[in-house]
Coordinates of C-alpha atoms in Angstrom, one line a residue:
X20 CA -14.9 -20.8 -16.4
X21 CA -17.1 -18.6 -14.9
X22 CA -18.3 -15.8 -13.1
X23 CA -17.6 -14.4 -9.4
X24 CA -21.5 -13.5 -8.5
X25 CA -21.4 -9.8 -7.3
X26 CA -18.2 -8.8 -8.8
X27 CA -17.0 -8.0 -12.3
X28 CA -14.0 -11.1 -11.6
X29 CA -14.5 -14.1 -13.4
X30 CA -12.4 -17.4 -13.1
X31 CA -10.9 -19.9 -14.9
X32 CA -9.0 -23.5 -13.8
X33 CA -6.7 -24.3 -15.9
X34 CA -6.0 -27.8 -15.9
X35 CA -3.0 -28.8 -17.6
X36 CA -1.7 -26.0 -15.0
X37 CA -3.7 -27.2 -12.2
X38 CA -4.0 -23.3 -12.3
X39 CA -7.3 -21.2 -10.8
X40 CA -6.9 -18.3 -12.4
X41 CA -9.1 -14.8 -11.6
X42 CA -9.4 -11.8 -14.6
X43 CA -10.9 -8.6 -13.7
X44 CA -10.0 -6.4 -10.7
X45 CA -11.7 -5.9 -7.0
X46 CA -12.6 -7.9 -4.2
X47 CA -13.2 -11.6 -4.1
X48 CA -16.7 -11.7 -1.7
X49 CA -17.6 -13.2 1.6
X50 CA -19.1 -16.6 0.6
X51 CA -19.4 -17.2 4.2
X52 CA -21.8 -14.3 4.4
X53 CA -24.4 -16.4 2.2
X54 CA -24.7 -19.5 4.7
X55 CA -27.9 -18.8 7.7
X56 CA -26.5 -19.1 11.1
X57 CA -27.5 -22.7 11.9
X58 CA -25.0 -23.8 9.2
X59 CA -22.1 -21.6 10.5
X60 CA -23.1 -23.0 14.2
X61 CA -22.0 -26.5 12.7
X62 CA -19.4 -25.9 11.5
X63 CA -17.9 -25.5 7.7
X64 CA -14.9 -28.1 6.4
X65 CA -13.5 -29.0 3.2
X66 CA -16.6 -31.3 1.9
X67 CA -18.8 -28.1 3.0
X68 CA -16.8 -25.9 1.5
X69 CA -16.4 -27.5 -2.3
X70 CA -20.3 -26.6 -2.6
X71 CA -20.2 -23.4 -1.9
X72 CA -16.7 -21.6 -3.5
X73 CA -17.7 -22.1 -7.4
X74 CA -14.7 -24.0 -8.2
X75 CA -14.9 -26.3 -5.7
X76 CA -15.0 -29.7 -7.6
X77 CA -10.7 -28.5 -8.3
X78 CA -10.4 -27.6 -4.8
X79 CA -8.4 -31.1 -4.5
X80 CA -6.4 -30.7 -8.0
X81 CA -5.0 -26.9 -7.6
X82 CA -1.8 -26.4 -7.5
X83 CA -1.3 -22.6 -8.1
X84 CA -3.4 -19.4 -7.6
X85 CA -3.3 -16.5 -9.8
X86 CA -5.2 -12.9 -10.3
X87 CA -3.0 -10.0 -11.2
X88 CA -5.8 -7.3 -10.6
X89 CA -7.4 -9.1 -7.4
X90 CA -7.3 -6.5 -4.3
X91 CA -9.0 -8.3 -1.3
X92 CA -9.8 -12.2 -0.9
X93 CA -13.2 -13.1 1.7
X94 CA -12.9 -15.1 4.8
X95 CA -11.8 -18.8 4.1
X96 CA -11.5 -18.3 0.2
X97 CA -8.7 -21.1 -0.7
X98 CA -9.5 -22.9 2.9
X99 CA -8.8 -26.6 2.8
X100 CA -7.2 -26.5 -1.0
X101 CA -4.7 -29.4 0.2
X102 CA -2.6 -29.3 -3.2
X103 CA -1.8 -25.8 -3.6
X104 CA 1.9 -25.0 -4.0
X105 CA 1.8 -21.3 -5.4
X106 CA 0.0 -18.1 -4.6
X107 CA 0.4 -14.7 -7.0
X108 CA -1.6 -11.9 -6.0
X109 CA 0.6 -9.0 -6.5
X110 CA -2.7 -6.1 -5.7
X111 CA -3.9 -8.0 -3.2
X112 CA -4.5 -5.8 0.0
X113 CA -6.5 -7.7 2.3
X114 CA -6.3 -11.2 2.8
X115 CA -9.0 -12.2 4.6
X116 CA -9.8 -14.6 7.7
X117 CA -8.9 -18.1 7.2
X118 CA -7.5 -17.4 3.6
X119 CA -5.2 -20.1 3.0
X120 CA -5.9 -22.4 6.3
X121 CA -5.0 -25.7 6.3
X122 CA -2.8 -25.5 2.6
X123 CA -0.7 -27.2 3.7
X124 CA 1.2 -28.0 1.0
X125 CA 1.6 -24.2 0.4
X126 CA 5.0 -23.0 0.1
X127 CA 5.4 -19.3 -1.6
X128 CA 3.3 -16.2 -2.0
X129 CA 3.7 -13.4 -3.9
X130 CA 1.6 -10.6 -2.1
X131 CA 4.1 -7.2 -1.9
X132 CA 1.1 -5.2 -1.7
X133 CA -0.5 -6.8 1.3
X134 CA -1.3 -4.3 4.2
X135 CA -3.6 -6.5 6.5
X136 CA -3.7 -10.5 7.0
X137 CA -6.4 -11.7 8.9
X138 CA -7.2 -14.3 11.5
X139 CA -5.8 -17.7 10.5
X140 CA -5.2 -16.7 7.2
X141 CA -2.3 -18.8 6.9
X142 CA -3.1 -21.0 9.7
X143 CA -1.6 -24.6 9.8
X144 CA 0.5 -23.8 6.3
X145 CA 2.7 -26.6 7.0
X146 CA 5.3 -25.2 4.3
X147 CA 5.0 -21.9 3.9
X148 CA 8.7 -20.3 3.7
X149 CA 9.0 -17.5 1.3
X150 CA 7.2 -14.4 0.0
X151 CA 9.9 -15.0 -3.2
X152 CA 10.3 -16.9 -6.5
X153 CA 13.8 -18.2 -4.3
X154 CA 14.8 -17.5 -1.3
X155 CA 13.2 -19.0 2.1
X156 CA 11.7 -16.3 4.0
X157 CA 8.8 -13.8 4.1
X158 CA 9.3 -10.2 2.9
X159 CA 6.9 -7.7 3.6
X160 CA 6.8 -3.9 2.8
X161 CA 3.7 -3.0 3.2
X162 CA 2.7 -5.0 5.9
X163 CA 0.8 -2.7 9.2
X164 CA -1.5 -5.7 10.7
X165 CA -1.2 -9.4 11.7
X166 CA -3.7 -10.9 12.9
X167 CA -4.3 -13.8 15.8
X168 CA -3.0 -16.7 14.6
X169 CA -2.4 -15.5 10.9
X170 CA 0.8 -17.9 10.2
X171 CA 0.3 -20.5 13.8
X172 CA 1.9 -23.7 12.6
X173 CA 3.7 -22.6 10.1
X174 CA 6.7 -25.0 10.8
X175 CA 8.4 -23.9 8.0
X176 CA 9.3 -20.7 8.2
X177 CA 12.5 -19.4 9.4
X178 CA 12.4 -15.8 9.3
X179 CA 10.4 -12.6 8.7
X180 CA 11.3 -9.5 7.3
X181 CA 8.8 -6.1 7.4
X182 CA 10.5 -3.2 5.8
X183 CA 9.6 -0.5 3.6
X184 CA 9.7 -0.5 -0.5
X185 CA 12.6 1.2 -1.6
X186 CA 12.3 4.4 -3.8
X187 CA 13.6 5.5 -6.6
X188 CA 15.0 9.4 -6.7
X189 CA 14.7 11.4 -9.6
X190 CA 17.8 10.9 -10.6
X191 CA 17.4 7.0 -10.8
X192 CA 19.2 6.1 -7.8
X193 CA 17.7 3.4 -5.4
X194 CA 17.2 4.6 -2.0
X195 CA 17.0 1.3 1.0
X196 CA 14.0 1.1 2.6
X197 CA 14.4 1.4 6.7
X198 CA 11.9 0.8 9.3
X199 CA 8.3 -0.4 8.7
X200 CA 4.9 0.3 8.5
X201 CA 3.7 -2.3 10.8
X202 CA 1.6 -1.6 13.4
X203 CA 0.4 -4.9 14.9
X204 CA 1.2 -8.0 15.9
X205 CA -1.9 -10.6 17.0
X206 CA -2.0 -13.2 20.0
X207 CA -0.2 -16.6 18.3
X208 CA 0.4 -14.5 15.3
X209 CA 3.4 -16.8 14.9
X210 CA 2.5 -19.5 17.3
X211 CA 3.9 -23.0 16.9
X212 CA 6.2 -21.8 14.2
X213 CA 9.0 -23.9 16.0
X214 CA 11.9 -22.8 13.3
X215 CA 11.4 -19.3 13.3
X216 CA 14.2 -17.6 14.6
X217 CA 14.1 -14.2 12.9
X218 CA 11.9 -11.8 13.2
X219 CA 12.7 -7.9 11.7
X220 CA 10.3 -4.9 11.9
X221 CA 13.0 -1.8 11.4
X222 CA 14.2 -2.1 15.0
X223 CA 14.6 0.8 17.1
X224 CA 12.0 2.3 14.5
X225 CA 9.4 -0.2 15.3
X226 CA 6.3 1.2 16.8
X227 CA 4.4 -1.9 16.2
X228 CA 2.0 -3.5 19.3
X229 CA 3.3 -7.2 19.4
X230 CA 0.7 -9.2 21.7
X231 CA 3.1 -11.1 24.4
X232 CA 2.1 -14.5 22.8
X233 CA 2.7 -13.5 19.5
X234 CA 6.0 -15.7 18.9
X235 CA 4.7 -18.6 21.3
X236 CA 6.5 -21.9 20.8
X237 CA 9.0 -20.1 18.3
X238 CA 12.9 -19.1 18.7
X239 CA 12.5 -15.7 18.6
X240 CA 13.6 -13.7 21.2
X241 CA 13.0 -9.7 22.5
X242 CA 16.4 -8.8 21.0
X243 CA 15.8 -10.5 17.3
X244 CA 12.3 -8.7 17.3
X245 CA 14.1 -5.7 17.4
X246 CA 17.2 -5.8 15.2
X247 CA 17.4 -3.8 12.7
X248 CA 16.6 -4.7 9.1
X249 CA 19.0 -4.1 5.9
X250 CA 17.5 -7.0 3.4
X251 CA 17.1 -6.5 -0.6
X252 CA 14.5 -8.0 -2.5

């Protein structure tokens, strides 16, 4: 266990869980930010990257991710954490650059609150196929920007849904969520993702920018970019 310098977060691995766990609330930091330029000019990989995240001697043994209260994760934060199955970060914002690149044994993440994923966050997430504790596709409802490359050779996903949360009237009664708040799509957003054949942003609502290699190498097409969305969960 320790502490997350600069923040009031501190962390714990678990290890008959093969759990990291996070307790407190706010930002994980920019590690990267610490390094002089020289050593970001050479390059940063897995062995480079167990010294400087403070639980880097489990980077190879975790298997799940958890922080109920953690808003925002730094560039590269669970990069290279080849055993990782299972992500919960249900106030998590932000996921940063390079999050979860090269997991790739990565297949669900619970993030509903999620607003902006950033370059190569999920990069090369071999099986990455659900947002859900069943279910094999990604939900989002909160979801306005995707970055470049944010899910690129993701080979296991099928389909994406952005929609907006549902509300609740005062009377109790649940109201469907239509359209979406997204507003961007990134060059290679979804590139390579070879079994992705649905994509769903609230259809003729959609006023997202979608770069025009966004779905590169997938088997999306104009028309399923645009249908209309009517999914629960």
């Amino acid at each position: 266990m320790g502490e997350v310098e600069g923040t009031n977060i501190t962390w714990n691995y678990e290890v008959s869980r093969k759990a990291l766990r996070f307790e407190g609330a706010g930002a994980l930091p920019d590690f990267l930010s610490s390094l002089d330029t020289s050593a970001l000019n050479e390059g940063i990989g897995h062995d480079e990257w167990m010294k400087i995240v403070p639980w880097g001697e489990y980077i190879d043994e975790i298997e799940f991710i958890e922080g109920e209260e953690i808003t925002a994760t730094g560039p590269a934060m669970f990069a290279w954490t080849k055993n990782l199955k299972a992500v919960l970060l249900p106030k998590v914002q932000i996921v940063g650059n390079g999050t979860f690149y090269l997991c790739k044994n990565l297949e669900r993440v619970y993030m509903p609150s999620v607003v902006f994923i950033g370059n190569g966050a999920f990069e090369r997430c071999e099986k990455l196929c659900s947002t859900e504790e069943k279910g094999s596709k990604l939900i989002f409802r909160e979801l306005r920007h995707i970055s470049a490359c944010a899910f690129h050779g993701c080979k296991s996903i099928t389909a994406v849904t952005v929609t907006r949360s549902n509300r609740v009237t005062s009377e109790g009664k649940v109201i469907q969520g239509s359209g979406s708040k997204l507003e961007y799509v990134g060059e290679y957003a979804f590139g390579e993702c070879e079994n992705l054949s649905r994509f769903r942003d609230g259809g003729r609502e959609s006023k997202a920018y979608k770069h025009e290699m966004a779905f590169y190498k997938t088997q999306v097409t104009g028309a399923e970019e645009s249908d209309d969305v009517n999914e629960q969960g």
